[in-house]
Coordinates of C-alpha atoms in Angstrom, one line a residue:
M7 CA -4.5 -34.0 21.8
L8 CA -0.9 -32.9 22.3
S9 CA 0.6 -32.5 25.8
A10 CA 1.8 -29.1 27.0
K11 CA 5.4 -30.2 26.5
A12 CA 4.7 -31.4 23.0
L13 CA 2.9 -28.1 22.1
D14 CA 5.9 -26.2 23.5
R15 CA 8.3 -28.2 21.3
L16 CA 6.0 -27.8 18.3
C17 CA 6.0 -24.0 18.6
R18 CA 9.8 -23.9 18.9
Q19 CA 10.1 -26.1 15.8
L20 CA 7.6 -23.8 14.0
R21 CA 9.6 -20.7 14.8
D22 CA 12.8 -22.3 13.6
K23 CA 11.2 -23.4 10.4
A24 CA 9.7 -20.0 9.8
A25 CA 13.2 -18.4 10.2
Q26 CA 14.6 -20.9 7.8
L27 CA 11.9 -19.9 5.2
G28 CA 12.8 -16.2 5.6
F29 CA 10.2 -15.0 8.1
D30 CA 11.6 -12.5 10.6
D31 CA 9.1 -13.0 13.4
L32 CA 6.3 -15.3 14.4
A33 CA 3.7 -15.0 17.2
I34 CA 0.4 -16.8 18.1
T35 CA -2.9 -15.4 19.2
R36 CA -6.5 -16.5 19.7
P37 CA -9.2 -15.9 17.1
D38 CA -11.2 -14.0 19.8
A39 CA -8.3 -11.7 20.8
I40 CA -9.5 -8.6 18.9
P41 CA -13.0 -7.9 20.4
Q42 CA -12.6 -4.2 19.8
A43 CA -12.1 -4.7 16.0
P44 CA -15.8 -4.9 14.9
Q45 CA -16.7 -1.6 16.5
R46 CA -13.6 0.2 15.1
L47 CA -14.2 -1.2 11.6
A48 CA -17.9 -0.2 11.8
Q49 CA -16.9 3.4 12.7
F50 CA -14.3 3.5 9.9
L51 CA -16.9 2.5 7.4
A52 CA -19.6 4.7 8.8
D53 CA -17.3 7.7 8.5
G54 CA -16.7 6.8 4.8
H55 CA -13.0 6.6 5.4
H56 CA -12.7 3.6 3.1
G57 CA -13.5 5.7 0.1
S58 CA -14.4 3.6 -3.0
M59 CA -13.2 0.4 -1.4
G60 CA -16.6 -1.2 -1.4
W61 CA -15.2 -4.6 -0.7
M62 CA -14.5 -3.5 2.8
E63 CA -18.2 -3.1 3.5
E64 CA -19.1 -6.2 1.7
T65 CA -16.8 -8.3 3.8
A66 CA -17.2 -6.4 7.1
D67 CA -18.6 -9.3 9.1
R68 CA -15.9 -11.8 8.1
R69 CA -13.2 -9.1 8.4
A70 CA -14.2 -8.2 12.0
S71 CA -13.8 -11.7 13.4
P72 CA -11.6 -14.7 12.4
G73 CA -14.3 -17.0 13.8
V74 CA -16.8 -15.7 11.3
L75 CA -14.4 -16.1 8.4
W76 CA -13.7 -19.7 9.6
P77 CA -15.7 -21.1 12.5
D78 CA -13.3 -23.9 13.1
V79 CA -10.2 -21.8 13.8
R80 CA -8.7 -22.2 17.2
S81 CA -5.3 -20.4 16.8
V82 CA -4.0 -17.7 14.5
I83 CA -0.3 -17.7 13.7
M84 CA 0.9 -14.3 12.6
L85 CA 4.1 -13.9 10.7
A86 CA 6.3 -10.9 9.7
M87 CA 8.7 -10.7 6.7
N88 CA 11.0 -7.7 6.5
Y89 CA 11.2 -5.7 3.2
G90 CA 13.3 -2.8 4.5
P91 CA 15.0 -0.6 1.9
A92 CA 18.8 -0.4 1.5
G93 CA 18.9 3.3 1.8
D94 CA 16.7 6.4 2.4
A95 CA 13.2 5.5 1.4
L96 CA 12.3 9.1 0.6
E97 CA 15.5 10.1 -1.3
N98 CA 13.6 10.1 -4.7
L99 CA 11.3 12.8 -3.5
A100 CA 14.1 15.3 -4.0
H101 CA 14.4 14.3 -7.7
P102 CA 11.2 15.5 -9.6
D103 CA 12.5 14.0 -12.8
R104 CA 12.1 10.6 -11.3
G105 CA 9.0 8.7 -10.2
N106 CA 8.8 7.5 -6.7
I107 CA 7.4 4.0 -6.2
S108 CA 6.6 2.8 -2.6
V109 CA 9.4 0.6 -1.2
Y110 CA 7.2 -2.4 -0.9
A111 CA 6.5 -2.4 -4.7
R112 CA 10.0 -2.0 -6.0
H113 CA 10.5 -5.8 -6.2
R114 CA 8.5 -8.9 -6.7
D115 CA 4.8 -9.0 -5.6
Y116 CA 5.0 -10.0 -2.0
H117 CA 1.9 -12.1 -2.3
D118 CA 3.7 -14.4 -4.7
V119 CA 6.9 -14.4 -2.5
I120 CA 5.2 -15.1 0.8
K121 CA 2.3 -17.4 -0.2
G122 CA 4.5 -20.4 -1.2
K123 CA 6.6 -20.0 2.0
L124 CA 3.4 -19.8 4.1
K125 CA 2.0 -23.0 2.5
E126 CA 5.3 -24.8 3.3
L127 CA 5.2 -23.6 6.9
A128 CA 1.5 -24.7 7.2
S129 CA 2.3 -28.1 5.9
F130 CA 5.2 -28.4 8.3
L131 CA 2.9 -27.5 11.2
V132 CA 0.3 -30.2 10.3
S133 CA 3.0 -32.9 9.7
R134 CA 4.7 -32.2 13.0
A135 CA 1.4 -31.9 14.9
G136 CA 0.1 -35.2 13.4
G137 CA -3.1 -33.6 12.1
G138 CA -5.1 -30.4 12.2
D139 CA -6.5 -28.2 9.4
V140 CA -5.0 -24.9 8.2
K141 CA -5.8 -22.0 6.0
V142 CA -3.2 -19.4 4.9
F143 CA -3.7 -15.7 4.1
V144 CA -1.5 -13.0 2.7
D145 CA -3.5 -9.8 2.5
T146 CA -6.0 -11.2 0.0
A147 CA -8.8 -12.3 2.4
P148 CA -10.9 -10.3 4.9
V149 CA -8.4 -10.7 7.7
M150 CA -7.5 -7.8 10.1
E151 CA -3.8 -8.6 10.1
K152 CA -2.7 -5.6 12.1
P153 CA -5.0 -6.0 15.1
L154 CA -4.3 -9.7 15.2
A155 CA -0.5 -9.1 14.9
Q156 CA -0.7 -6.7 17.9
A157 CA -2.7 -9.2 19.9
A158 CA -0.1 -11.8 19.1
G159 CA 2.7 -9.6 20.2
L160 CA 4.5 -8.9 16.9
G161 CA 4.2 -5.2 17.3
W162 CA 1.6 -2.4 17.9
Q163 CA -0.5 -0.3 15.6
G164 CA 1.1 3.1 15.6
K165 CA -0.6 6.5 15.2
H166 CA -0.4 6.0 11.4
T167 CA -2.4 2.7 11.9
N168 CA 0.4 0.6 10.5
L169 CA 2.2 -2.0 12.6
V170 CA 5.4 -1.1 14.3
S171 CA 7.9 -3.5 15.8
R172 CA 10.7 -2.6 18.3
R173 CA 12.9 -5.1 16.4
L174 CA 11.9 -4.6 12.8
G175 CA 10.7 -1.0 12.7
S176 CA 7.9 -0.4 10.2
W177 CA 9.1 -2.2 7.0
F178 CA 7.5 -5.6 7.1
F179 CA 4.7 -7.6 5.6
L180 CA 2.2 -9.6 7.6
A181 CA 0.8 -13.0 6.8
S182 CA -1.3 -15.5 8.8
I183 CA -2.0 -19.2 9.3
F184 CA -5.4 -20.1 10.7
T185 CA -5.4 -23.5 12.3
T186 CA -7.8 -25.8 14.2
L187 CA -4.9 -26.7 16.5
D188 CA -4.9 -25.3 20.0
L189 CA -1.6 -23.5 20.3
A190 CA -0.3 -21.4 23.2
A191 CA -1.1 -17.7 22.6
A192 CA 1.4 -14.9 23.4
E193 CA 0.8 -11.7 25.2
P194 CA -0.2 -8.7 23.2
E195 CA 2.3 -5.9 22.5
R196 CA 1.7 -2.6 24.2
D197 CA 1.8 0.8 22.5
H198 CA 5.3 2.4 22.4
C199 CA 4.4 5.6 20.5
G200 CA 4.3 7.8 23.5
S201 CA 3.9 11.5 22.7
C202 CA 5.6 11.1 19.2
R203 CA 3.7 12.6 16.3
A204 CA 6.3 12.2 13.6
C205 CA 4.2 10.0 11.3
L206 CA 1.2 12.3 11.6
S207 CA 3.3 15.4 10.8
A208 CA 4.9 13.7 7.8
C209 CA 1.7 13.0 5.9
P210 CA 1.6 15.3 2.8
T211 CA -2.2 15.3 2.6
D212 CA -3.2 15.3 6.3
A213 CA -4.9 11.9 6.0
F214 CA -5.1 11.3 9.8
P215 CA -8.1 13.1 11.3
Q216 CA -6.6 12.1 14.7
P217 CA -4.0 9.7 16.0
Y218 CA -4.7 6.0 15.2
R219 CA -7.4 6.9 12.6
L220 CA -6.8 7.1 8.8
D221 CA -9.1 8.7 6.2
A222 CA -8.1 6.7 3.2
R223 CA -9.8 9.2 0.9
R224 CA -6.9 11.6 1.7
C225 CA -4.1 9.0 1.6
I226 CA -1.7 9.1 -1.3
S227 CA -1.4 5.3 -1.3
Y228 CA -5.2 5.0 -1.7
L229 CA -5.3 7.8 -4.3
T230 CA -2.5 6.4 -6.5
I231 CA -3.5 2.7 -6.2
E232 CA -7.1 2.1 -5.1
H233 CA -8.8 5.2 -6.6
A234 CA -9.8 4.7 -10.2
G235 CA -11.0 8.1 -11.4
P236 CA -9.3 11.5 -11.6
I237 CA -7.3 12.3 -8.5
P238 CA -9.0 15.2 -6.7
D239 CA -7.5 18.5 -7.5
E240 CA -6.8 19.4 -3.9
F241 CA -4.3 16.5 -3.5
R242 CA -2.4 16.7 -6.8
V243 CA 0.4 19.1 -5.8
A244 CA 0.9 17.1 -2.6
L245 CA 1.5 14.0 -4.6
G246 CA 4.8 15.4 -5.8
N247 CA 6.5 12.6 -7.8
R248 CA 4.8 9.7 -5.9
I249 CA 3.5 7.5 -8.7
Y250 CA 2.6 4.4 -6.7
G251 CA 2.0 4.5 -3.0
C252 CA 3.6 6.6 -0.3
D253 CA 6.1 5.8 2.4
D254 CA 6.3 9.1 4.3
C255 CA 4.5 8.1 7.5
L256 CA 6.4 4.8 7.7
A257 CA 9.8 6.4 7.0
A258 CA 9.2 9.0 9.7
C259 CA 8.8 6.5 12.5
P260 CA 11.8 6.6 15.0
W261 CA 11.6 2.9 15.6
N262 CA 13.1 2.4 12.1
K263 CA 16.5 2.9 13.7
F264 CA 16.3 -0.8 14.3
A265 CA 15.2 -1.7 10.7
V266 CA 17.5 -3.5 8.4
E267 CA 17.5 -4.2 4.6
A268 CA 15.4 -7.1 3.4
R269 CA 17.3 -10.4 3.4
E270 CA 14.8 -12.1 1.0
A271 CA 16.4 -11.5 -2.4
K272 CA 13.0 -11.3 -4.1
L273 CA 12.0 -8.5 -1.9
Q274 CA 15.1 -6.4 -2.6
A275 CA 14.5 -3.5 -4.9
R276 CA 14.9 -3.9 -8.7
E277 CA 17.4 -1.4 -9.9
D278 CA 15.1 -0.2 -12.7
L279 CA 12.3 0.5 -10.2
E280 CA 14.3 2.4 -7.5
A281 CA 14.2 5.8 -9.4
P282 CA 12.6 5.3 -12.8
S283 CA 12.7 8.2 -15.3
L284 CA 9.3 10.0 -15.6
A285 CA 10.1 10.7 -19.2
T286 CA 10.4 7.0 -19.9
L287 CA 7.4 6.0 -17.9
L288 CA 5.1 8.5 -19.7
R289 CA 5.8 6.7 -23.0
L290 CA 4.5 3.3 -21.8
D291 CA 1.8 1.7 -23.8
D292 CA -0.2 -1.2 -22.3
P293 CA 2.0 -4.1 -23.6
V294 CA 5.3 -2.5 -22.5
F295 CA 3.7 -1.5 -19.1
R296 CA 2.7 -5.1 -18.5
Q297 CA 6.2 -6.3 -19.5
L298 CA 8.0 -3.8 -17.3
F299 CA 5.9 -4.6 -14.2
S300 CA 5.5 -8.3 -14.7
G301 CA 5.6 -9.9 -11.3
S302 CA 5.3 -6.5 -9.6
P303 CA 2.3 -5.3 -7.5
V304 CA 2.3 -2.1 -9.7
K305 CA 0.9 -4.2 -12.6
R306 CA -2.5 -4.6 -10.8
I307 CA -3.5 -1.0 -11.1
G308 CA -3.2 -1.1 -14.9
R309 CA -1.4 1.1 -17.4
D310 CA -4.1 3.9 -17.5
R311 CA -4.1 4.6 -13.8
F312 CA -0.3 4.4 -13.6
I313 CA 0.1 6.9 -16.5
R314 CA -2.5 9.2 -14.7
N315 CA -0.1 9.2 -11.7
C316 CA 2.9 9.8 -13.8
L317 CA 1.2 12.8 -15.5
I318 CA 0.4 14.3 -12.1
A319 CA 4.1 13.9 -11.2
A320 CA 5.1 15.5 -14.5
G321 CA 2.9 18.4 -13.8
N322 CA 4.7 18.8 -10.4
S323 CA 8.1 18.5 -12.0
A324 CA 8.4 22.1 -13.5
D325 CA 10.1 20.3 -16.4
A326 CA 8.9 21.6 -19.8
G327 CA 10.6 18.7 -21.4
H328 CA 7.5 16.6 -20.6
V329 CA 5.2 18.9 -22.7
P330 CA 5.5 16.9 -26.0
Q331 CA 4.6 13.6 -24.4
A332 CA 1.8 15.2 -22.3
V333 CA 0.4 16.7 -25.6
A334 CA 0.5 13.3 -27.2
L335 CA -1.4 11.8 -24.3
L336 CA -4.3 14.3 -24.9
D337 CA -5.3 11.8 -27.6
D338 CA -5.0 8.7 -25.3
D339 CA -8.0 6.3 -25.4
A340 CA -8.4 6.5 -21.6
A341 CA -10.3 9.6 -20.3
V342 CA -8.5 9.4 -17.0
V343 CA -5.2 9.8 -18.9
R344 CA -6.4 12.7 -21.0
G345 CA -7.7 14.5 -18.0
A346 CA -4.4 14.2 -16.1
A347 CA -2.6 15.3 -19.3
V348 CA -4.7 18.5 -19.3
W349 CA -3.7 19.2 -15.7
A350 CA 0.0 18.5 -16.3
L351 CA 0.0 20.9 -19.3
S352 CA -1.7 23.6 -17.3
R353 CA 1.3 23.4 -14.9
L354 CA 4.0 23.1 -17.5
L355 CA 3.0 25.6 -20.2
A356 CA 2.9 29.4 -19.9
P357 CA -0.7 30.6 -19.2
E358 CA -1.0 32.1 -22.7
A359 CA 0.2 29.0 -24.4
F360 CA -2.1 26.8 -22.4
A361 CA -5.1 29.0 -23.1
A362 CA -4.4 28.7 -26.8
L363 CA -4.1 25.0 -26.6
A364 CA -7.4 24.8 -24.6
E365 CA -9.2 26.8 -27.2
D366 CA -8.2 24.3 -29.9
R367 CA -8.7 21.1 -27.8
L368 CA -11.8 21.8 -25.6
T369 CA -14.2 21.5 -28.5
Q370 CA -12.8 18.2 -29.5
E371 CA -13.2 16.5 -26.1
T372 CA -16.4 14.4 -25.6
D373 CA -15.9 13.1 -22.1
A374 CA -17.6 15.2 -19.4
D375 CA -14.9 14.8 -16.8
V376 CA -12.1 15.7 -19.2
R377 CA -14.1 18.7 -20.4
R378 CA -14.4 19.9 -16.8
E379 CA -10.6 19.5 -16.5
W380 CA -10.1 21.8 -19.5
Q381 CA -12.6 24.3 -18.3
A382 CA -11.1 24.5 -14.8
A383 CA -7.5 24.7 -16.1
K384 CA -8.5 27.3 -18.7
A385 CA -10.0 29.4 -16.0
R386 CA -6.8 29.2 -13.9
A387 CA -4.7 30.2 -16.9
A388 CA -7.0 33.1 -17.6
S389 CA -6.7 34.4 -14.0
E390 CA -2.9 34.1 -14.2
T391 CA -2.7 36.3 -17.3
R392 CA -4.6 39.1 -15.7

C-alpha cells in the first residue's frame, strides 16, 4: 500500500501526464460519491423522458452505481477534454441553405480520439503505482459521467443537465478511469448557475420541463440522432437547419466566456463539416455518405436517418431549388426518407402544386406511415387553398 506522500506524488504525476496527452482537467472521486443518482435516474425513466433509448432501462442498475458496474472499483478518475469551437457555434442557424452539425461532431469521433489516450494514461497509472487494476470508459458503458464529474469537482450539472466548468465553459468531453487503487478524492463542485435561465430559454423545443430536468423526447439532439422513425410533426419547424444534434443550450451558457478553441487537432472542425451545403447532402447515397462521414460520429446514425434530417431542414429553408431532389427522394427505398420528402415538398411547393402531386403519388405509396404523411400534408394544402 502506498504512503500518503507517495499517493500525493502519484496524483501529481497523473495530472501532468494527462495534460501531456491533451486532457484539460482531471479530478478524482469515490465510487459511492453519487448516492442521489439511482433515484434521479429512476424518476427520469419512470417519466418516460428517455424516449426510445431502451438501453437506459436495461442498464439502469449498473448505470446508477459504479460499484455495481465493477464491484472492485475504489477510485474514479474523471477527465475532461475540450472541443470548443473556433467561432460562434450557432452561426450556421442564420444560413438555411446550410446544414448545421453539432460542434462535437464536426471532427473525428471523440471516442476514437480519447480512448487511446485514456488507455495510455491508465497504463501510466498502473506502472507508477506498481500495480492495481483499471477499466477505462468513454461514453460507451453505463457510467453516469456527469454526476461523477461533479462529485470529483470538474464542474457542475447546469440547468440544461450538461456539465459546466468555470474554467472550460460547456464545450468538453468526459471520460473516466475506474481503478482498484485508493486515491485521494477531491471535493465536489458547487452549483454556480444562480438565477440564470439562459440555457432553458434557448431551447427551441422546450425540452426542459423544469431546471435540471431534460425530456429527451423533445430534445433536438435526441430527435436527430437517437430517434429512428419520423420526427414528430410538432418539432419539425423548430429543427430549422439542425441536421445532427443541437448546441443551443450549451452555447447560451455565460460560462463559455472562459471557453477556448480545442487544442487537440483531431477535435478541430473539418472545413467540409462546418457549414455543408444542404443541396449536396440531399444527394448522398449510402456509399458516399459512409465515405464522407468516415471517422465521424455522424456515420453511426446511417444515411437514411441523416437524409431524413436534411429533408426537414430543406423544408424549413423556403428554397424551391430543393424541390427536384425532394421529388427524387419520394422513390427512396427507406420509408423514413420518403415521408420526410413528403413534408419537405408540402413546405416548398405551392398548395395547388402539392395537391396535384399528392393525387398522383398517394395511391402509389404502400407504407402506412408515409401514406399518413401524404394525407396530413394534403389536408394542410387543401386548407391553404380555401
